[in-house]
Amino acid sequence: MDDWFLQSGSGARFDWGPVGAQRLAAGVACVVVVDVLSFTTSVTVAVESGTRVFPYAWRDESASRFADEMGARLAVGRRMATPAFPWSLSPAALRSAPFAPRLVLPSPNGSAIAAAAGESLVIAGCLRNASAVGRWLARQGFGTVDRPVAVIASGERWPDGTLRPALEDLLGAGAVLAALRKHSGGPLSPEAAAAADCFEATPDVVIAVTGSASGRELADGGFAGDVDIATEADVCDIVPILTDGAFAAAG
């Protein structure tokens, strides 16, 4: 099979969505999932509080059964949260909800990418912890030709289910890649370098994300607080690693 899509010879690589993750995962040592609005942002908020987060790729009845099997609370859709079920994909809701030791977080975007990563080590990255992730990767020896890393921007979905590249995820992935480059990771593939350059060339990331299609969608739907939390740049030093099926803080 042709391997032009693997970005071989680069220590840091970049692609989009579950298919990109699946294609690149076989050739890298680590996959960083970036879903700024809001899966990986929610993961950082939950893991900061000590919660173990189980990603789940489907938001249907099977998620409830999976939560029961894991002995975990189930996060529902943003608009489905109730006093009895206050945990949702909303970072603002998670921040104010009662502590849950174990939480299942369904997401057809971020969770699906984590599942597509196969046997690779999986890390949750976003704007809140981009510098921490880049620094940790470099310290662990990831992001080199011998131990390459793939940073995957989640994107959103069009109504027909196809991938909609999303600005906030491009910037979040670029932030991780720029931080890795700063700590001597690389070389970056042309795709990864372009993502890092895009982040560094954006004069105001908060304004860009807030004014993006996804940011406006959330704000218009009453969830501007989620956008505010997602754009808290580098306020989190937690690096969530997927271990035994759940995200927990790196030691």
PDB file of N, CA, C and O in Angstrom, residues 53 69 166 172:
ATOM      1  N   VAL A  53     -12.024   9.527  33.214  1.00  0.00           N
ATOM      2  CA  VAL A  53     -12.978   9.751  32.122  1.00  0.00           C
ATOM      3  C   VAL A  53     -12.868   8.634  31.098  1.00  0.00           C
ATOM      4  O   VAL A  53     -11.806   8.440  30.480  1.00  0.00           O
ATOM      5  N   GLU A  69     -21.560  -0.823  33.224  1.00  0.00           N
ATOM      6  CA  GLU A  69     -20.487  -1.814  33.267  1.00  0.00           C
ATOM      7  C   GLU A  69     -19.226  -1.245  33.917  1.00  0.00           C
ATOM      8  O   GLU A  69     -18.493  -1.958  34.616  1.00  0.00           O
ATOM      9  N   ALA A 166     -12.765  22.253  11.594  1.00  0.00           N
ATOM     10  CA  ALA A 166     -13.196  23.303  12.515  1.00  0.00           C
ATOM     11  C   ALA A 166     -11.989  24.118  12.947  1.00  0.00           C
ATOM     12  O   ALA A 166     -10.962  23.569  13.361  1.00  0.00           O
ATOM     13  N   GLY A 172      -6.160  24.498  18.238  1.00  0.00           N
ATOM     14  CA  GLY A 172      -5.767  23.683  19.382  1.00  0.00           C
ATOM     15  C   GLY A 172      -4.648  22.718  19.031  1.00  0.00           C
ATOM     16  O   GLY A 172      -3.673  22.568  19.786  1.00  0.00           O
TER      17      GLY A 172
END
